[in-house]
Coordinates of C-alpha atoms in Angstrom, one line a residue:
X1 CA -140.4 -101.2 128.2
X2 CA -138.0 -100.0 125.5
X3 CA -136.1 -102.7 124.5
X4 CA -132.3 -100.4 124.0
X5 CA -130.6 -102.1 120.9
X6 CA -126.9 -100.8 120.6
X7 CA -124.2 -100.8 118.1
X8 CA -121.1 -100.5 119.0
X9 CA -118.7 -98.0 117.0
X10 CA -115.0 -99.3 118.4
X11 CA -114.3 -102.8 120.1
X12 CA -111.3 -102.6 122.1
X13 CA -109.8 -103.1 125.0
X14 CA -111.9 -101.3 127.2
X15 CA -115.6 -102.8 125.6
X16 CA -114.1 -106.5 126.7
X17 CA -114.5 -106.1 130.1
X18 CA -115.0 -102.8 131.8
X19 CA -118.2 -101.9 129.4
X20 CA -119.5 -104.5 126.8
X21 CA -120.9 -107.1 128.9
X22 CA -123.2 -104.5 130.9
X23 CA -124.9 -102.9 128.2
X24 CA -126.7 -107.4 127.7
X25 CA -126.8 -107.6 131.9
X26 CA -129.2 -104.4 132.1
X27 CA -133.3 -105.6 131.4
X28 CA -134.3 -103.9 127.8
X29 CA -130.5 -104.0 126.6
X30 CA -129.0 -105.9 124.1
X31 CA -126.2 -105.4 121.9
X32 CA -127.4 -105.9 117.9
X33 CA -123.8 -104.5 116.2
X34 CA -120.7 -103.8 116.1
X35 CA -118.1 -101.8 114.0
X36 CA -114.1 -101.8 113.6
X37 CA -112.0 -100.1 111.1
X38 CA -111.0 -103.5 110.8
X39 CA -113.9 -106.1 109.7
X40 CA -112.1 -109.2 110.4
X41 CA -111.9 -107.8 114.3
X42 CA -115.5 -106.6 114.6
X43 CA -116.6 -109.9 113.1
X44 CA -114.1 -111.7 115.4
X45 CA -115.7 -109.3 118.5
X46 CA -118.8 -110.1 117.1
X47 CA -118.7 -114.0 117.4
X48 CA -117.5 -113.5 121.2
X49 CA -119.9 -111.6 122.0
X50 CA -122.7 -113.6 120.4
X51 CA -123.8 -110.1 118.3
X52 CA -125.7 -110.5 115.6
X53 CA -123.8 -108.1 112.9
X54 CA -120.5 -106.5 112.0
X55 CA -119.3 -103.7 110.1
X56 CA -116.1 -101.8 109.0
X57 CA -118.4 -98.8 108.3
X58 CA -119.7 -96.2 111.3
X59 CA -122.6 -94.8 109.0
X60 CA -123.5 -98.4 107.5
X61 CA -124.1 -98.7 111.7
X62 CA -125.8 -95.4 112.6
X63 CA -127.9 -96.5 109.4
X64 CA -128.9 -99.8 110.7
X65 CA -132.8 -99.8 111.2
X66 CA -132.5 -102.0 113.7
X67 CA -129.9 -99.9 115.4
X68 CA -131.5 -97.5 118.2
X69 CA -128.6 -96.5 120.3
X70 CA -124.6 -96.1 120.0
X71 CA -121.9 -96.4 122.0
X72 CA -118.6 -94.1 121.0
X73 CA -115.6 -96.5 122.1
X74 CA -113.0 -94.7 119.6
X75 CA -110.3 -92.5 120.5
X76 CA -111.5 -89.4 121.6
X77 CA -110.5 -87.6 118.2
X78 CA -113.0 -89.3 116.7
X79 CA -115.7 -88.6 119.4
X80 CA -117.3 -85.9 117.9
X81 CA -117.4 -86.8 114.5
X82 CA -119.4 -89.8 115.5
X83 CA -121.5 -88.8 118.0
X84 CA -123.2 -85.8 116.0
X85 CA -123.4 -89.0 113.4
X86 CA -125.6 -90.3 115.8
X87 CA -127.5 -87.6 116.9
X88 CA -128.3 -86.0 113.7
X89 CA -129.7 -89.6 113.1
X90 CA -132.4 -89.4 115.7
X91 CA -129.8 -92.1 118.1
X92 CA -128.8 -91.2 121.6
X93 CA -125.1 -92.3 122.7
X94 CA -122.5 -92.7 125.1
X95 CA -119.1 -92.0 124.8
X96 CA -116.0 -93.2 126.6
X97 CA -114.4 -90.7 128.4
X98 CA -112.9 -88.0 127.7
X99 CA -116.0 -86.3 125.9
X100 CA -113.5 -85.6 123.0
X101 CA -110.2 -84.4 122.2
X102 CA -110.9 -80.7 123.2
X103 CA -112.9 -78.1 124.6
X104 CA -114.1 -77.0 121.5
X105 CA -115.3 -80.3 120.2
X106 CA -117.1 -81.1 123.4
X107 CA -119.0 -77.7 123.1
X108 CA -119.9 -79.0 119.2
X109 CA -122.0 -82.3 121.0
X110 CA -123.9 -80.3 123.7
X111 CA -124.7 -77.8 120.8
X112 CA -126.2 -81.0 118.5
X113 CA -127.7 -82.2 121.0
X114 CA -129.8 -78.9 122.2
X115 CA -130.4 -78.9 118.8
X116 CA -131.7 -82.7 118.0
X117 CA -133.1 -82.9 121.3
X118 CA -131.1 -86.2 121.6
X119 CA -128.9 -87.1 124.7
X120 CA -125.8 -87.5 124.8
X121 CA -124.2 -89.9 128.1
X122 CA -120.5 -90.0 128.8
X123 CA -118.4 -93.0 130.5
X124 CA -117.4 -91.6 133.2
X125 CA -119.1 -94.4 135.6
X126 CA -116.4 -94.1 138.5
X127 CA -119.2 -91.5 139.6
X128 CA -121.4 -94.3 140.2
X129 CA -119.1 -97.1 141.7
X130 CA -119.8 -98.1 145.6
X131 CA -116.3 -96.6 146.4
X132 CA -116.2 -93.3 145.4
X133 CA -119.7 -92.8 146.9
X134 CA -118.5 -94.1 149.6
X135 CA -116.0 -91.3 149.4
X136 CA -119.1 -88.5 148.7
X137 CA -121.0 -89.8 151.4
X138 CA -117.8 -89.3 154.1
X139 CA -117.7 -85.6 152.7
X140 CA -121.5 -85.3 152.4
X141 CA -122.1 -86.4 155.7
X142 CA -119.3 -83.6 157.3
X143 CA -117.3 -86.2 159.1
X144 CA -114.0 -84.8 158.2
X145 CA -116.0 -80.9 158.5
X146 CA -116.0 -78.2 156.2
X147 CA -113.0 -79.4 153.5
X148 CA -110.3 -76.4 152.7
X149 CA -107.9 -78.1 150.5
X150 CA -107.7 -81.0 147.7
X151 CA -104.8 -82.7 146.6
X152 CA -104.4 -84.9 143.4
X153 CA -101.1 -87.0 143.4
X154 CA -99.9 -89.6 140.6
X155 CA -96.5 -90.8 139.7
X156 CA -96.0 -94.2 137.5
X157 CA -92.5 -95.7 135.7
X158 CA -92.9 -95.7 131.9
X159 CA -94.5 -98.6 130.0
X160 CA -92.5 -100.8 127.7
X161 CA -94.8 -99.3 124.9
X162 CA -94.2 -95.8 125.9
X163 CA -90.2 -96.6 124.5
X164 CA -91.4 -97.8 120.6
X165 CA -90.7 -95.6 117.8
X166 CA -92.8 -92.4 117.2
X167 CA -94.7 -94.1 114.5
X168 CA -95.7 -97.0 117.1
X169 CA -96.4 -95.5 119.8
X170 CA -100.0 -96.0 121.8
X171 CA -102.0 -93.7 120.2
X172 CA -102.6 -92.2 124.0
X173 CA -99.4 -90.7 123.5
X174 CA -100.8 -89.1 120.2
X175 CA -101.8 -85.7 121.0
X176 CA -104.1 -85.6 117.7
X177 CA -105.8 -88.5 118.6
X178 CA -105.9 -88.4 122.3
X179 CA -106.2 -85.0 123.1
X180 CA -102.9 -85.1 124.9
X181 CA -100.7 -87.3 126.4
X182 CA -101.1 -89.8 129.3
X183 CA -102.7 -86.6 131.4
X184 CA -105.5 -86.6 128.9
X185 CA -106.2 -89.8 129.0
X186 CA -106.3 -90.8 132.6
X187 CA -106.7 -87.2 134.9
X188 CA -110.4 -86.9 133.6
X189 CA -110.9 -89.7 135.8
X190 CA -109.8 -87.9 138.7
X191 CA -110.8 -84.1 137.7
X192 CA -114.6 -85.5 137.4
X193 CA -114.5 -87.0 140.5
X194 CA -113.6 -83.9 142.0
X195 CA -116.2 -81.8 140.1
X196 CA -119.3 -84.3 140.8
X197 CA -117.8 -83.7 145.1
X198 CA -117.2 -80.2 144.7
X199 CA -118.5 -78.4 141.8
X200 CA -117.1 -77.2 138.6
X201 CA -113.7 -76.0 138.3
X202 CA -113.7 -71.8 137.3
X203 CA -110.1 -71.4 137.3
X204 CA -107.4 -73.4 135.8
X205 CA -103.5 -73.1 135.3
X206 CA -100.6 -75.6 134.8
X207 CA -97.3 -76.3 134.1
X208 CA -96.8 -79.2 131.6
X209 CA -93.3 -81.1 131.2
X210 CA -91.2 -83.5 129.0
X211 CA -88.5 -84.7 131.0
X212 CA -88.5 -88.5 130.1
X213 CA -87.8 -87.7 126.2
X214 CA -89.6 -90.7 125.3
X215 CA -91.9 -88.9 123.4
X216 CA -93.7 -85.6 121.9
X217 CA -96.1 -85.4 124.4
X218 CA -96.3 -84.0 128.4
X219 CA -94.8 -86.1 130.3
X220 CA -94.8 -84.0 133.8
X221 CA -97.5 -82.0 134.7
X222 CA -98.4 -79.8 137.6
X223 CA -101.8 -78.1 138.3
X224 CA -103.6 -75.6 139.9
X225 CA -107.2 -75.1 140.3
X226 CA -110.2 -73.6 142.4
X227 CA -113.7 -74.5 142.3
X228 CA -117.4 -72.9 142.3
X229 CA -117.3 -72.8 146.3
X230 CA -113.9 -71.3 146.4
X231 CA -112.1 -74.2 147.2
X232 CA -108.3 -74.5 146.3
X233 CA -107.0 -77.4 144.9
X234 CA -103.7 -78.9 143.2
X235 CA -102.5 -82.0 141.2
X236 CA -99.5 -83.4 140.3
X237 CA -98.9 -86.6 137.6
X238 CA -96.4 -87.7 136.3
X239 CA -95.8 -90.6 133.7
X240 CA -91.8 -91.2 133.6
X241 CA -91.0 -91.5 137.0
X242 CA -89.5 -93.7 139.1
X243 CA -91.3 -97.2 140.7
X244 CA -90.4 -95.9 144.3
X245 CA -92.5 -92.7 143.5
X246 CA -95.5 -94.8 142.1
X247 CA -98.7 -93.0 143.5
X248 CA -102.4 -92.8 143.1
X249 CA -104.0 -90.5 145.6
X250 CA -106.4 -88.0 146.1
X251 CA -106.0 -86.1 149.4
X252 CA -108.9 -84.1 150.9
X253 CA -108.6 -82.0 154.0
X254 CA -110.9 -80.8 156.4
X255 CA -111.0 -78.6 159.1
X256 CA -111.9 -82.1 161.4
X257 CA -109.9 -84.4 159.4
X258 CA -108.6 -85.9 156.6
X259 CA -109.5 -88.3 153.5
X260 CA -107.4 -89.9 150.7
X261 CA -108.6 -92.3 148.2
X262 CA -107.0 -93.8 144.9
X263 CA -108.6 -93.5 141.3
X264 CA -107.0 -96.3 139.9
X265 CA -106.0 -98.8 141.7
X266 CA -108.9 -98.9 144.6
X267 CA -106.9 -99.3 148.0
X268 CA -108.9 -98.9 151.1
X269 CA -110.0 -95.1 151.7
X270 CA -108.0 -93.7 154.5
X271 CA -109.9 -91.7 157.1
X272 CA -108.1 -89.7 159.9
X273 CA -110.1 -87.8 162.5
X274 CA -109.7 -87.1 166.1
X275 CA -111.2 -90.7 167.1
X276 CA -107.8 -92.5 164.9
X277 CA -107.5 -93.6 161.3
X278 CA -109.6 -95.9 160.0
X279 CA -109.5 -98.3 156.8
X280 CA -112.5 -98.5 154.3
X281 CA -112.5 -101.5 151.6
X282 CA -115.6 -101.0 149.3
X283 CA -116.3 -103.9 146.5
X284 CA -116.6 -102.7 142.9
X285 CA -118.6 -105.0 140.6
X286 CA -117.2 -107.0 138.2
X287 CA -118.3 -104.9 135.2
X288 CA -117.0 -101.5 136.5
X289 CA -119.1 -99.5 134.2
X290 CA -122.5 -101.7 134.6
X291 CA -123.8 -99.0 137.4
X292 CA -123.6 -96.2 135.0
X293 CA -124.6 -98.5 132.0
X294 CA -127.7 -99.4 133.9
X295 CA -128.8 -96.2 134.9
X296 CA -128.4 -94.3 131.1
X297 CA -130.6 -97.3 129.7
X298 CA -133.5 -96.7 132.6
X299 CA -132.9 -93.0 131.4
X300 CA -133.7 -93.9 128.0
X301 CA -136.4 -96.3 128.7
X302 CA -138.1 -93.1 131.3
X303 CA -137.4 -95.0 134.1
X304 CA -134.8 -92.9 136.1
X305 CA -133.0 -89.8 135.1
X306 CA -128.7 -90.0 134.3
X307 CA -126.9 -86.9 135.2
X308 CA -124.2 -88.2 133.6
X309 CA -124.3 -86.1 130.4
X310 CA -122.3 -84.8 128.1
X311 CA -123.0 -81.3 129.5
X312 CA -121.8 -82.1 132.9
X313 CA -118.7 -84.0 130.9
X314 CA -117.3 -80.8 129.2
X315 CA -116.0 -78.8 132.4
X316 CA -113.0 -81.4 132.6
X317 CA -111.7 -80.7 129.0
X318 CA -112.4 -77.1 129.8
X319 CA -109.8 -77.8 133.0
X320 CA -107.8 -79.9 131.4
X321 CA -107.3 -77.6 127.8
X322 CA -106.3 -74.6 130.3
X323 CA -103.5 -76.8 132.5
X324 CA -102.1 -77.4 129.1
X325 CA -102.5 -73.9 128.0
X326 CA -104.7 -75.1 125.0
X327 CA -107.5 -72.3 125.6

């Protein structure tokens, strides 16, 4: 078996939990570095972690002989640059979602990677988690029949960070580094979902807001879309709103019945057919993106195949540039 040894290029919040363990559960993975702008808080993550090496340099990494794999946990600015790094380096990755801060910059990867022949995985592991294929299996199976309508629906107050001054602001909110605002940071979640159930998106439109004021970016934005099969959809989100409108729902209609699920926050699926409504509670695991994790290493290691690829990634940054009339 190959044994995967990965360095890390980013250590924040989201490697502490949701993805760093995983990549030391999986058999033939094991983390061997890790790098930060900052050295003092790669070696810190380091010494957690019980990895071997630091660095404050992404190519002193990619370099690192004993370095055979990389995982992109940067902003997604930042994505591209250090994933064709990688690739031109002979060293597959995964990136955190979104693929990168534009359309254009994910169609830069998939054309490195045709190129180096190396692959290229993104995070987008709620594909893989027990709940939302609980959710494909419901729409799979036909209970709910042939589906005519999807409806996306989120509404959250603002954060205590999203009032700080321009220059402190979470650099989510940075549409240089992000992409976008909040809408580029969390509705890929939710617009891949959709695409891995339905098919990719064709069509695209939107109306983007700032009605909060607190900062440069959308704050409001409304979508509409249609997908390969000719099904309709919508979205709404919006990030200033009020904590009675608070909402994380994806509605899915069918000519027998209906389903609605949350992204986020994981409250039982809701099913309503002709027989009643029924409540479905579905157990994540602990390390929300082991499934995925898992699955890329067995892909590297020719044990199993991940369909999870950078290719399959860039149709939500193609959705998401057109709602905000960037292409």
């Amino acid at each position: 078996m190959k044994i995967l040894k990965w360095g890390f290029i980013g250590c924040g919040e989201v490697t502490e939990k949701k993805s760093g363990p995983a990549f030391s559960e999986v058999a033939g993975s094991q983390v061997e570095a890790v790098m930060s702008r900052s050295l003092d808080k790669a070696k810190s993550y380091a010494q957690r972690h019980g990895i071997k090496k630091w660095y404050d340099d992404a190519q002193e990494l990619i370099d690192d002989p004993e370095v055979n794999a990389v995982y992109v946990a940067t902003p997604p600015s930042s994505h591209a640059t250090f994933a064709i790094m990688s690739m031109k380096a002979g060293k597959p990755v995964y990136i955190e979602k979104p693929l990168a801060a534009s359309y254009d910059d994910c169609a830069r990867i998939n054309r490195i990677s045709e190129q180096t022949g190396v692959p290229c995985f993104v995070a987008f592991y709620r594909r893989y988690l027990p709940y939302f294929q609980r959710v494909k299996d419901i729409i799979d199976q036909g209970i709910i029949g042939k589906i005519i309508n999807v409806q996306v629906r989120f509404a959250v107050p603002p954060r205590d960070l999203d009032y700080a001054h321009p220059e402190n602001l979470p650099w989510r909110l940075q549409p240089d580094i992000a992409g976008g605002g909040y809408f580029y940071d969390l509705a890929p979640h939710q617009l891949d979902l959709l695409q891995h159930m339905f098919g990719v998106i064709l069509e695209a439109r939107g109306i983007c807001a700032n009605r909060g004021n607190l900062y440069s970016a959308e704050d409001s934005v409304s979508a509409v879309f249609k997908f390969e099969n000719g099904l309709p959809g919508s979205g709404s989100w919006c990030f200033v709103g009020h904590e009675s409108a608070k909402e994380d729902r994806i509605l899915v209609i069918g000519e027998q019945g209906s389903l609605s699920f949350s992204v986020f926050s994981y409250e039982p699926i809701t099913l309503h057919t002709s027989e009643g409504r029924q409540q479905i509670a579905v157990e994540n695991p602990p390390y929300v993106q082991y499934p995925l994790i898992k699955n890329v290493i067995e892909h590297l290691q020719g044990l199993s195949v991940c369909q999870c690829t950078s290719v399959s990634a860039t149709p939500t940054n193609w959705a998401m540039d057109r709602i905000l009339g960037k292409i």
